[in-house]
mmCIF file of C-alpha atoms in Angstrom:
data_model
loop_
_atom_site.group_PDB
_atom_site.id
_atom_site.type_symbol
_atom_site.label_atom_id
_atom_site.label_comp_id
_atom_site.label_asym_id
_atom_site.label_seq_id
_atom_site.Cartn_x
_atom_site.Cartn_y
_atom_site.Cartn_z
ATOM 1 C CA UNK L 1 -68.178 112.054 -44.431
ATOM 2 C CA UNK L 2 -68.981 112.198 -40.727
ATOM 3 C CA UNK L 3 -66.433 112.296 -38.365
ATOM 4 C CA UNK L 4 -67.380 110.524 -34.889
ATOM 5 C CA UNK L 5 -66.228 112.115 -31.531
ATOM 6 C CA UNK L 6 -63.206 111.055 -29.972
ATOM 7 C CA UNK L 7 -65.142 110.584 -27.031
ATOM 8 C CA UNK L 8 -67.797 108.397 -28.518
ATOM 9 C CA UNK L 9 -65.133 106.617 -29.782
ATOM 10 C CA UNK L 10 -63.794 105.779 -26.232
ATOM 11 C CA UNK L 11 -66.944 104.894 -24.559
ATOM 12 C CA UNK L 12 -67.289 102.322 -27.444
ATOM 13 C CA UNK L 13 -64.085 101.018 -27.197
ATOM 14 C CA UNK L 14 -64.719 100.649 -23.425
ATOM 15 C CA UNK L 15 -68.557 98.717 -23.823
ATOM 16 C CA UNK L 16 -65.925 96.217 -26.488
ATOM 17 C CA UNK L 17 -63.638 95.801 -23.588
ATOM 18 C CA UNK L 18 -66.165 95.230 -21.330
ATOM 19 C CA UNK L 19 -68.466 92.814 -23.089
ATOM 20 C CA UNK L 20 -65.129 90.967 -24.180
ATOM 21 C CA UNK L 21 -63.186 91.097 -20.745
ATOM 22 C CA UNK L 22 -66.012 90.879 -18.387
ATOM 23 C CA UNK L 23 -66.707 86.902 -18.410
ATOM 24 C CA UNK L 24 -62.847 86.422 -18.139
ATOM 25 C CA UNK L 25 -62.515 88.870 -15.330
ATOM 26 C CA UNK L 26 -65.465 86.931 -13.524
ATOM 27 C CA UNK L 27 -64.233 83.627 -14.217
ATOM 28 C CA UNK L 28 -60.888 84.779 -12.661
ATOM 29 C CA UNK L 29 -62.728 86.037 -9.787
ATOM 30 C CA UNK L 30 -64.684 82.765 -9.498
ATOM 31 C CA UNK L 31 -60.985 80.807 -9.250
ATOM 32 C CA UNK L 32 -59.863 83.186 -6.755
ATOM 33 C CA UNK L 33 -63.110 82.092 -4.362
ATOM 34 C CA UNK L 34 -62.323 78.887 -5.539
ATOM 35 C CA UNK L 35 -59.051 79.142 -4.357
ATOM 36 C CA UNK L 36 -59.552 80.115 -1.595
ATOM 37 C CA UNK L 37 -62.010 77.578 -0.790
ATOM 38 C CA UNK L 38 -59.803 74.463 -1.425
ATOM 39 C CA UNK L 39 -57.246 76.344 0.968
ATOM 40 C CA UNK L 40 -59.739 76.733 3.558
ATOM 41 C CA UNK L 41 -60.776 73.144 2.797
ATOM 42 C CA UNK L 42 -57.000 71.510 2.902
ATOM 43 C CA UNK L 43 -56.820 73.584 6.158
ATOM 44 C CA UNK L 44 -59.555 72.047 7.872
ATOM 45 C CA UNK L 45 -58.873 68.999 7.076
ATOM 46 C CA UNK L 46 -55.107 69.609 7.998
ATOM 47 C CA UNK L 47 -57.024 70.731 11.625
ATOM 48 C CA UNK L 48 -59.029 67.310 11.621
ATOM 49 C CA UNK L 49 -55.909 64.795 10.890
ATOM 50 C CA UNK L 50 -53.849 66.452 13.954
ATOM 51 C CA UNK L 51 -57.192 65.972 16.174
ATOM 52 C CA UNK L 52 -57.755 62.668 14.933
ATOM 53 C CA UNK L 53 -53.575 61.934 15.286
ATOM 54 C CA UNK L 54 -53.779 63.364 18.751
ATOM 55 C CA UNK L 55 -56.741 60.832 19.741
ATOM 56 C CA UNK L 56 -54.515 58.125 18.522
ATOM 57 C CA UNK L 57 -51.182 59.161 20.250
ATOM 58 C CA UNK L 58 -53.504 59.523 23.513
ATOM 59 C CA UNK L 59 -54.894 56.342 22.872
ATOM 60 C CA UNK L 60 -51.551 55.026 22.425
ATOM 61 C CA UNK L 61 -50.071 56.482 25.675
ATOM 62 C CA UNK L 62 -49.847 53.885 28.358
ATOM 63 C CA UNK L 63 -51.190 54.071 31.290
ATOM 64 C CA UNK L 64 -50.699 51.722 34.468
ATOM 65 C CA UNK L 65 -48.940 48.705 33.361
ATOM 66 C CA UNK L 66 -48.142 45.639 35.271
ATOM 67 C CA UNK L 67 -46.467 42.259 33.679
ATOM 68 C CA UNK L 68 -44.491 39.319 34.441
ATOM 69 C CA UNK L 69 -41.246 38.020 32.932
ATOM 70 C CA UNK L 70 -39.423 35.442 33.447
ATOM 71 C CA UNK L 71 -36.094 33.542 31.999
ATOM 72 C CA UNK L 72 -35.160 29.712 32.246
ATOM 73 C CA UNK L 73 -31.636 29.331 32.258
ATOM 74 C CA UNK L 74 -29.423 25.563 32.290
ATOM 75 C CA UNK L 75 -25.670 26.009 32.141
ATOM 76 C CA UNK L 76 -22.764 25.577 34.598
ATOM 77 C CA UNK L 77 -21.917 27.890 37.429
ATOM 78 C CA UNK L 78 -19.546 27.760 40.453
ATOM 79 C CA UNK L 79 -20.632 26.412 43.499
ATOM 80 C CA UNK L 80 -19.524 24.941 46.822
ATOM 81 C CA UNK L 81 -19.817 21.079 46.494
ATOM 82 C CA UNK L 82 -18.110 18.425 49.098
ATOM 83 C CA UNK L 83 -14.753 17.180 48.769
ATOM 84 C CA UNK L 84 -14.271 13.408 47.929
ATOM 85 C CA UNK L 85 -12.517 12.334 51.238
ATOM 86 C CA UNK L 86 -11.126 9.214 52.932
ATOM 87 C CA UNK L 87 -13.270 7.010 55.188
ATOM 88 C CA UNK L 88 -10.937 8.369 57.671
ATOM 89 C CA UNK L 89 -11.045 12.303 56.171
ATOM 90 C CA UNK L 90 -12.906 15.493 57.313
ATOM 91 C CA UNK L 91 -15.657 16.614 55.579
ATOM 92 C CA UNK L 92 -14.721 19.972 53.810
ATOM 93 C CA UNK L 93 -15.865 21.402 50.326
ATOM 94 C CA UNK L 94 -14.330 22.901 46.884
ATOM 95 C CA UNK L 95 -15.430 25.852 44.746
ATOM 96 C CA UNK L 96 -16.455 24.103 41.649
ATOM 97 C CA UNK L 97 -18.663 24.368 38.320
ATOM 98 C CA UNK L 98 -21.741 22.814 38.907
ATOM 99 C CA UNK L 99 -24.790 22.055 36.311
ATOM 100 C CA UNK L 100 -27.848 24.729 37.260
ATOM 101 C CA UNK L 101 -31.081 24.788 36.311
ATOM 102 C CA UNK L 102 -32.762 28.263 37.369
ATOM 103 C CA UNK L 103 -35.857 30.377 36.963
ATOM 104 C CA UNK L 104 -35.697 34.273 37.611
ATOM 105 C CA UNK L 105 -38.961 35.803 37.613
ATOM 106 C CA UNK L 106 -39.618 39.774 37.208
ATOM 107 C CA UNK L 107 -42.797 41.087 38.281
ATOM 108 C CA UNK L 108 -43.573 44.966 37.391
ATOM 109 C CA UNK L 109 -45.611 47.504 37.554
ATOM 110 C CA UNK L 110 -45.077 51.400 36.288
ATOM 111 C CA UNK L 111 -47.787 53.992 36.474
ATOM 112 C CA UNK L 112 -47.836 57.839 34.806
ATOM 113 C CA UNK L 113 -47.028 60.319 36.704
ATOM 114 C CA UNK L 114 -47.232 63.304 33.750
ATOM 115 C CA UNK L 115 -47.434 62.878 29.836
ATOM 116 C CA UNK L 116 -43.888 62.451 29.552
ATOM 117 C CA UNK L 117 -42.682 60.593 33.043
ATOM 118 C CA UNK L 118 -42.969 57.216 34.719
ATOM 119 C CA UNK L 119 -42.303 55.807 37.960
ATOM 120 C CA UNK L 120 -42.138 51.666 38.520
ATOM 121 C CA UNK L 121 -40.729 48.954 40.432
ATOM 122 C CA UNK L 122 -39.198 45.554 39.422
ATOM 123 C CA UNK L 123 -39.375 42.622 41.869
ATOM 124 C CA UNK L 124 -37.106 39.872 40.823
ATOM 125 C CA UNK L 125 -36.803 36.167 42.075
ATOM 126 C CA UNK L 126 -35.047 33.001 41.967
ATOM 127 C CA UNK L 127 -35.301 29.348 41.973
ATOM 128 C CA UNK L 128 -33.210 26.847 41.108
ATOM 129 C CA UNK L 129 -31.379 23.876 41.560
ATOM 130 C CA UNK L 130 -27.492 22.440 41.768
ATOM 131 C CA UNK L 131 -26.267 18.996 40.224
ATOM 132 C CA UNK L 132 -22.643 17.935 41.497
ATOM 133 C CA UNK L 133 -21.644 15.231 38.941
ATOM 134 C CA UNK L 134 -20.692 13.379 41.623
ATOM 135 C CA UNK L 135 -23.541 14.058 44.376
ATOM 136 C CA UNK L 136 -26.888 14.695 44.408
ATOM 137 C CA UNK L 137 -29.048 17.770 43.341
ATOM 138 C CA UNK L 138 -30.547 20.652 45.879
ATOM 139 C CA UNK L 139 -32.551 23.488 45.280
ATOM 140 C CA UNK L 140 -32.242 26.730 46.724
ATOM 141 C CA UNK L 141 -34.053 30.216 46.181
ATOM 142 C CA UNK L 142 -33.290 33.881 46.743
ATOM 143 C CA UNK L 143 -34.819 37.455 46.214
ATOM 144 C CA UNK L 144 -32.742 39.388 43.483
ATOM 145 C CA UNK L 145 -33.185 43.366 44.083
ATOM 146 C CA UNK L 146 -35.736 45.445 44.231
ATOM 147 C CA UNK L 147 -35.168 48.157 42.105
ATOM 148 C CA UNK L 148 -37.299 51.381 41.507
ATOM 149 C CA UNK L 149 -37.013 52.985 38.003
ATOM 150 C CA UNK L 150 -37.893 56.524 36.958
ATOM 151 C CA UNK L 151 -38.188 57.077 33.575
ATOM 152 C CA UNK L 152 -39.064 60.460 31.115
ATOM 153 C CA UNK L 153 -39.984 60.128 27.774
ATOM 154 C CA UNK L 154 -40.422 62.474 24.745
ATOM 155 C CA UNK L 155 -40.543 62.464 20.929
ATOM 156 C CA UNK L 156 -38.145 64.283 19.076
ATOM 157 C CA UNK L 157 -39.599 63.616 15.569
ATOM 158 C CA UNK L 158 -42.271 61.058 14.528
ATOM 159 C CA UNK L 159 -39.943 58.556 13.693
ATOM 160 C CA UNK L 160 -36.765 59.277 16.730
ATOM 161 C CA UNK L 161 -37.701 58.619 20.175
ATOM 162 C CA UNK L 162 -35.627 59.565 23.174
ATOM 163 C CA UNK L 163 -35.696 57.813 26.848
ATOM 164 C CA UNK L 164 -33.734 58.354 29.657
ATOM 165 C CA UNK L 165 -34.658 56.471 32.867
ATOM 166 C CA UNK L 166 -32.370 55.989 36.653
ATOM 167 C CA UNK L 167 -33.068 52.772 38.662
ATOM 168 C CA UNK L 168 -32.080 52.443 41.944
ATOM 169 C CA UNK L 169 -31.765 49.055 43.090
ATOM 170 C CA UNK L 170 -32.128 48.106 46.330
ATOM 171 C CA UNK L 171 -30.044 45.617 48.309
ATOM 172 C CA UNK L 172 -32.611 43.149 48.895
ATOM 173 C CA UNK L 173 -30.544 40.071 47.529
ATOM 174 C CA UNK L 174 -28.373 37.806 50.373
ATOM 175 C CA UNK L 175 -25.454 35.422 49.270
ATOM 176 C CA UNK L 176 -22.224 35.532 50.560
ATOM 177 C CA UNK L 177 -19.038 35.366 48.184
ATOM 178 C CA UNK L 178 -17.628 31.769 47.705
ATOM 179 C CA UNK L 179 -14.749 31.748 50.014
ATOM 180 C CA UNK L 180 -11.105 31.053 49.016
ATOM 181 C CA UNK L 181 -10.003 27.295 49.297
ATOM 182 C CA UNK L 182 -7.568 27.686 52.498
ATOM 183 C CA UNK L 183 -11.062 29.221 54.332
ATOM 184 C CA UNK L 184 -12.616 25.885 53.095
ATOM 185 C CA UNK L 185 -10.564 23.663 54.299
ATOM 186 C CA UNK L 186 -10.104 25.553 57.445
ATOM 187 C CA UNK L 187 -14.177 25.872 57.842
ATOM 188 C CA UNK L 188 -15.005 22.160 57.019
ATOM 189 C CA UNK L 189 -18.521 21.654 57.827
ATOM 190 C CA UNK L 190 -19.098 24.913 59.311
ATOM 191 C CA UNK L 191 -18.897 26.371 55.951
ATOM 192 C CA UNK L 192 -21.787 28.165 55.019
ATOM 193 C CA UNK L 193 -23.212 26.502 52.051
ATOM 194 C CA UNK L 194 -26.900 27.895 52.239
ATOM 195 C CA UNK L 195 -25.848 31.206 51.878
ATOM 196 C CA UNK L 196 -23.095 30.156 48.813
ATOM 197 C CA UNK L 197 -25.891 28.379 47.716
ATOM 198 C CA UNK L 198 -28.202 31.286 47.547
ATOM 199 C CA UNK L 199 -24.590 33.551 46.034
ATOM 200 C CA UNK L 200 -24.553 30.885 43.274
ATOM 201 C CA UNK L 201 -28.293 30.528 42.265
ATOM 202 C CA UNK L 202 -27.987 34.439 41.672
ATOM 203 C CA UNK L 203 -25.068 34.340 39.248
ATOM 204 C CA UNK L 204 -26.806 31.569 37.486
ATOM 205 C CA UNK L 205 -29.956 33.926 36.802
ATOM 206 C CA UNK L 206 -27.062 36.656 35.849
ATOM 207 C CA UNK L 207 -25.137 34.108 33.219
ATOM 208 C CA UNK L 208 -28.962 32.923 31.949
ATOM 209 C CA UNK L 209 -29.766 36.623 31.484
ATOM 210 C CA UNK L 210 -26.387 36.928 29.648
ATOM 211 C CA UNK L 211 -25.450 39.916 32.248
ATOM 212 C CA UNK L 212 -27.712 42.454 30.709
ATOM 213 C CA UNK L 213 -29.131 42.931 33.972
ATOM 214 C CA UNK L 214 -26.871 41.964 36.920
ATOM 215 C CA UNK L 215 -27.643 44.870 39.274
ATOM 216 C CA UNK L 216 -30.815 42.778 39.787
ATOM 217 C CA UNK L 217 -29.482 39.815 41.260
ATOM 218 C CA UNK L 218 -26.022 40.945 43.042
ATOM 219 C CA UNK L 219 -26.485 40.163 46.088
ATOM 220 C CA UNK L 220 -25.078 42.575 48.556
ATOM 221 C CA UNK L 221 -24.915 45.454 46.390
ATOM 222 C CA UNK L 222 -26.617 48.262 45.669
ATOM 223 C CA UNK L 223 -27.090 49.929 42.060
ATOM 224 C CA UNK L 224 -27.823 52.894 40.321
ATOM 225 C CA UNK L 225 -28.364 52.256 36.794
ATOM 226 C CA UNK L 226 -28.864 55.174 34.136
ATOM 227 C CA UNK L 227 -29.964 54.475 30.745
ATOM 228 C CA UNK L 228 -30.326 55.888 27.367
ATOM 229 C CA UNK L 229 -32.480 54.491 24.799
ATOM 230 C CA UNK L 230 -33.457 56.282 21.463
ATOM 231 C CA UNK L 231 -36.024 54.277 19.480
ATOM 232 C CA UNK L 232 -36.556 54.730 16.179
ATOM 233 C CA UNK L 233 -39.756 53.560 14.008
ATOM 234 C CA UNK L 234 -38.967 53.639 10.086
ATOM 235 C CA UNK L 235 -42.596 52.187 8.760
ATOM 236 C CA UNK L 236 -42.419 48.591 9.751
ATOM 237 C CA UNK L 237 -39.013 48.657 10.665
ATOM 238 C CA UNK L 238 -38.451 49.520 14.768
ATOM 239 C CA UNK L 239 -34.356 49.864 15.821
ATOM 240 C CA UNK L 240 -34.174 50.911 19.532
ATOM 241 C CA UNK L 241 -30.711 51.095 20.528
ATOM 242 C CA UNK L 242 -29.528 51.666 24.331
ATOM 243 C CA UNK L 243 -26.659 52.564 26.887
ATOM 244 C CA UNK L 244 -26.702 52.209 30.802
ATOM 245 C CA UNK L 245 -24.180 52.168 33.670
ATOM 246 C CA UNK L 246 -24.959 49.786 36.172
ATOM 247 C CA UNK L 247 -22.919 51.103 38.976
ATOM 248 C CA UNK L 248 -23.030 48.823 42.214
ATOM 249 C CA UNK L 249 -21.663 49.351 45.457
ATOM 250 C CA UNK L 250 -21.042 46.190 47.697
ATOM 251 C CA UNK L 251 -22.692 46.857 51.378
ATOM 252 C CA UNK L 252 -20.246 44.585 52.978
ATOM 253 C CA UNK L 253 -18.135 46.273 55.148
ATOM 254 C CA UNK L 254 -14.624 44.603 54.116
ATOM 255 C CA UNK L 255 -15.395 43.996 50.389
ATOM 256 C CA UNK L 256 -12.375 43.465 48.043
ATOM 257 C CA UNK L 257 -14.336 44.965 45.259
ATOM 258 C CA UNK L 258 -16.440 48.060 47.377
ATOM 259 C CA UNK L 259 -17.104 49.482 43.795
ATOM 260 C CA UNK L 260 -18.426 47.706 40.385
ATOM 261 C CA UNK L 261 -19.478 49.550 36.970
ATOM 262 C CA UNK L 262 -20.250 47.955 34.091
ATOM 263 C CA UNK L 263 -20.774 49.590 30.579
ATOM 264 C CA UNK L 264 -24.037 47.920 28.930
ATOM 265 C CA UNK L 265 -24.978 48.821 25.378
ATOM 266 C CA UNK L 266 -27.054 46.578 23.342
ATOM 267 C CA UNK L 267 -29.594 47.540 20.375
ATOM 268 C CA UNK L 268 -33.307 45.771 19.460
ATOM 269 C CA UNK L 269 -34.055 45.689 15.722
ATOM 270 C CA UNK L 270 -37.575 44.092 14.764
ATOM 271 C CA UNK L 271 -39.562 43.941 11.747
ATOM 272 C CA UNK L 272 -43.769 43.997 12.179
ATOM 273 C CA UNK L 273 -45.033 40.918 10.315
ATOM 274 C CA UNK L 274 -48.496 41.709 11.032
ATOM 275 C CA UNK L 275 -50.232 44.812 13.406
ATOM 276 C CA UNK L 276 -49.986 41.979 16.297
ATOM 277 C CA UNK L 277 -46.819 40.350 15.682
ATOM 278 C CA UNK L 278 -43.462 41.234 15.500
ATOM 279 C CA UNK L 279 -40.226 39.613 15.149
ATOM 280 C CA UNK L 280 -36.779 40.470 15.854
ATOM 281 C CA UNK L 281 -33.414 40.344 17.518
ATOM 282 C CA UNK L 282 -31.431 42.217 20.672
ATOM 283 C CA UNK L 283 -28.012 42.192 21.078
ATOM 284 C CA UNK L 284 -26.153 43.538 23.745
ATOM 285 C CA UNK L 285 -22.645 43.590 25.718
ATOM 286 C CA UNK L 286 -21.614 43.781 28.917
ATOM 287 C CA UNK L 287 -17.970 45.597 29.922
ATOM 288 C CA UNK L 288 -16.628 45.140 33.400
ATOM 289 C CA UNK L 289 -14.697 48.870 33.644
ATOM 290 C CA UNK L 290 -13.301 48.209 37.081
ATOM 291 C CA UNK L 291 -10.957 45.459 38.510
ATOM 292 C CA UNK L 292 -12.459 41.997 38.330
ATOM 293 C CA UNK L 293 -9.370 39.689 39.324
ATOM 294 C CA UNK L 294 -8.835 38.306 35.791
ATOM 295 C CA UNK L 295 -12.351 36.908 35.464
ATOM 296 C CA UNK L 296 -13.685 37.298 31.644
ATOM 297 C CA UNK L 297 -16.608 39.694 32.454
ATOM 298 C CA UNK L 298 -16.558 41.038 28.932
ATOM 299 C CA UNK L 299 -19.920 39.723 28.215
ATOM 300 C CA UNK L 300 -21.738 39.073 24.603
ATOM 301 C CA UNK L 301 -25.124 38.167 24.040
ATOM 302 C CA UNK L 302 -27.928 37.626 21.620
ATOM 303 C CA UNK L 303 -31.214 37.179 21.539
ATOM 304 C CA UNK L 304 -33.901 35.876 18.898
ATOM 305 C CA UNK L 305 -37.398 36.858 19.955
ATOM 306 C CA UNK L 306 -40.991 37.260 19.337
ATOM 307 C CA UNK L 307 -43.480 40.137 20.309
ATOM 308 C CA UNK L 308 -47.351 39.787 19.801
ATOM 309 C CA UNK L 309 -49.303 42.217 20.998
ATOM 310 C CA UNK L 310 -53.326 42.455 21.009
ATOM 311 C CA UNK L 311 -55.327 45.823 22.885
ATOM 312 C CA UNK L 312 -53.666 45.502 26.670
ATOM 313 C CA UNK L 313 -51.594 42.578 25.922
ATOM 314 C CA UNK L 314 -48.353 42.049 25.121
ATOM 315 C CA UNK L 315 -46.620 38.477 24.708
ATOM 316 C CA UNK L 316 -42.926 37.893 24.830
ATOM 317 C CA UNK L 317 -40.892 34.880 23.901
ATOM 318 C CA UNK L 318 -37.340 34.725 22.967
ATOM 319 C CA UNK L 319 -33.896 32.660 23.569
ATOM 320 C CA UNK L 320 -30.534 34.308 24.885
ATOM 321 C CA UNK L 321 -27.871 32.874 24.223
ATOM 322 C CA UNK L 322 -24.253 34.252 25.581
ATOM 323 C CA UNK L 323 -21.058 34.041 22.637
ATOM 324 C CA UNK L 324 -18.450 35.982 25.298
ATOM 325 C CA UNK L 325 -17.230 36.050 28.402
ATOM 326 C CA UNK L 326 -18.322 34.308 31.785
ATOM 327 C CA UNK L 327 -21.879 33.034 30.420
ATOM 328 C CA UNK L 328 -20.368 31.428 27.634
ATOM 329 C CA UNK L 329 -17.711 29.646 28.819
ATOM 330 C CA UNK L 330 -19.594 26.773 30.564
ATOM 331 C CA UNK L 331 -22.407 26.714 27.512
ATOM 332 C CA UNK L 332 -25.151 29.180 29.756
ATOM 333 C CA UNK L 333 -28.218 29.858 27.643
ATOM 334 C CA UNK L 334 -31.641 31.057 28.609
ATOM 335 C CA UNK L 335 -35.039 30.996 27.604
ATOM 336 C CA UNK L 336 -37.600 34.029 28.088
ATOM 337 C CA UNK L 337 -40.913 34.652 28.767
ATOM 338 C CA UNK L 338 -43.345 37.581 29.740
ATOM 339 C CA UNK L 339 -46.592 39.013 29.489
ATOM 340 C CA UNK L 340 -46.911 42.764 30.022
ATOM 341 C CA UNK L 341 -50.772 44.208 30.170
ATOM 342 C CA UNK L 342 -51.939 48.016 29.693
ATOM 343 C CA UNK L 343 -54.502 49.710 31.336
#
């Protein structure tokens, strides 16, 4: 009987292992690369979807915009109308709610300044008309206020937006207060009625607007108006609620109300029907936080609308309709308009 070395043994055992582990160890080898190759694969193309998402978020940045919006508003607001007298009476007139028909145009422009800031301007007008039941109807027309807007904007994830922007509105809009009935009577036809005319036509554009926006047509005031807005995009789903104080100071000297601020918070929430259209609804309030002499300036408002957009243009058309306070009260409504282009 032979006896083989120990040795011999092991180098045998070793050329088994070998010839029976090799492949394996190869093939395990070959996954490793392998591996490694769809992690340097899902890394490029994690590399290529940011560069491709970037394009789109630069394409998607605005750059100078300019637009034009404008609300039609019919409702009642108070006015200075002439008294029914004798044939052997003085003329004199009487505060009084009066049918108005008005149309408050808003042209704007806003312009980049870095990625994340804006500077514009709004430009707001007025024309209108004022039916007395029992006299005939006059037009009038004013400026509303020019305001200038600075706004910074920044995403905090990609669904949660946040805004903040400060207007300053200037006090480009003229209108005196309608005066008390003892200064009408004492005034008679020295009473001013082109400027309570002009005072009137600019609350009208306020009640159409259903007060989201008064600092723009106070006439005789200037604002300052921060806001908040934090939109939010959830797939085709867009909720953009907001908050601003629009805090006006009267430039008349001996003003009974020097100081006005009023609360504003209001919320959009639209659904995209298509990639050009979308359809929604804003709602907003308006709270009068300083003394207003009993007036109801607790204002409620919504509005239905409709957004289509296509490349630079965007399309606006929607209906607001006031359900508290001032606006409501003698049936205001409005109807809006705009066009907004991006360039």
């Amino acid at each position: 009987m032979t006896l083989t070395h120990p040795r011999t043994l092991s180098i045998a055992a070793l050329s088994i292992f070998a010839v029976v582990l090799g492949p394996a160890a190869a093939h395990a080898e070959d996954k490793k690369e392998e591996k490694k190759e769809e992690k340097r694969e899902a890394a490029d193309e994690k590399k290529e979807a940011e560069r491709e998402e970037a394009k789109e978020d630069e394409a998607e940045e605005p750059g100078f915009m300019v637009g034009i919006e404008a609300v039609t508003g019919f409702g009642k607001v108070e006015a200075l109308n002439l008294k029914p007298t004798t044939s052997f009476g003085s003329l004199s007139y009487e505060r009084k709610q009066t049918s108005a028909l008005v149309v408050s145009p808003v042209a704007s422009l806003s312009f980049p300044v870095t990625k994340h800031v804006r500077l514009g301007a709004l430009f707001p007008f007025v024309i209108g008309s004022l039916s007395p039941a029992d006299d005939k109807s006059r037009g009038a027309a004013n400026w509303g206020n020019v305001e200038l807007e600075a706004e910074y904007e920044r995403e905090i994830t990609k669904q949660v937006g946040f805004e903040f922007g400060l207007g300053v509105a200037l006090p480009t809009a003229v209108g005196d207060e309608l005066p008390e009935q003892d200064t009408l009577d004492r005034l008679g036809v020295n009473t001013n009625t082109v400027s309570a005319d002009k005072f009137s036509i600019n609350h009208a554009a306020q009640f159409s607007r259903g007060g989201e926006v008064n600092a723009l047509f106070e006439p005789k005031h200037l604002g300052i108006i921060p806001k908040i807005t934090i939109p939010i995009h959830l797939s085709k789903v867009k909720v953009e609620p907001y908050v601003k104080t629009e805090n006006l100071f009267s430039t008349v000297a001996d003003s009974p109300h020097p100081i006005t601020v009023e609360l504003v918070a209001g919320v959009r929430v639209a659904y995209a029907v298509t990639s050009w259209f979308d359809a929604g609804v804003r709602a907003w309030g308006n709270f009068t936080m300083t003394a207003h002499d009993g007036r109801d300036l607790n204002i409620g408002a919504v509005e239905p609308e409709l957004r289509f957009h296509y490349h630079v243009v965007r399309a606006t058309l929607g209906g607001v309709i006031p359900f508290a306070g001032e606006p409501s009260n003698p049936g205001f409504g409005g109807v809006r308009t705009g066009l907004l282009f991006s360039f």
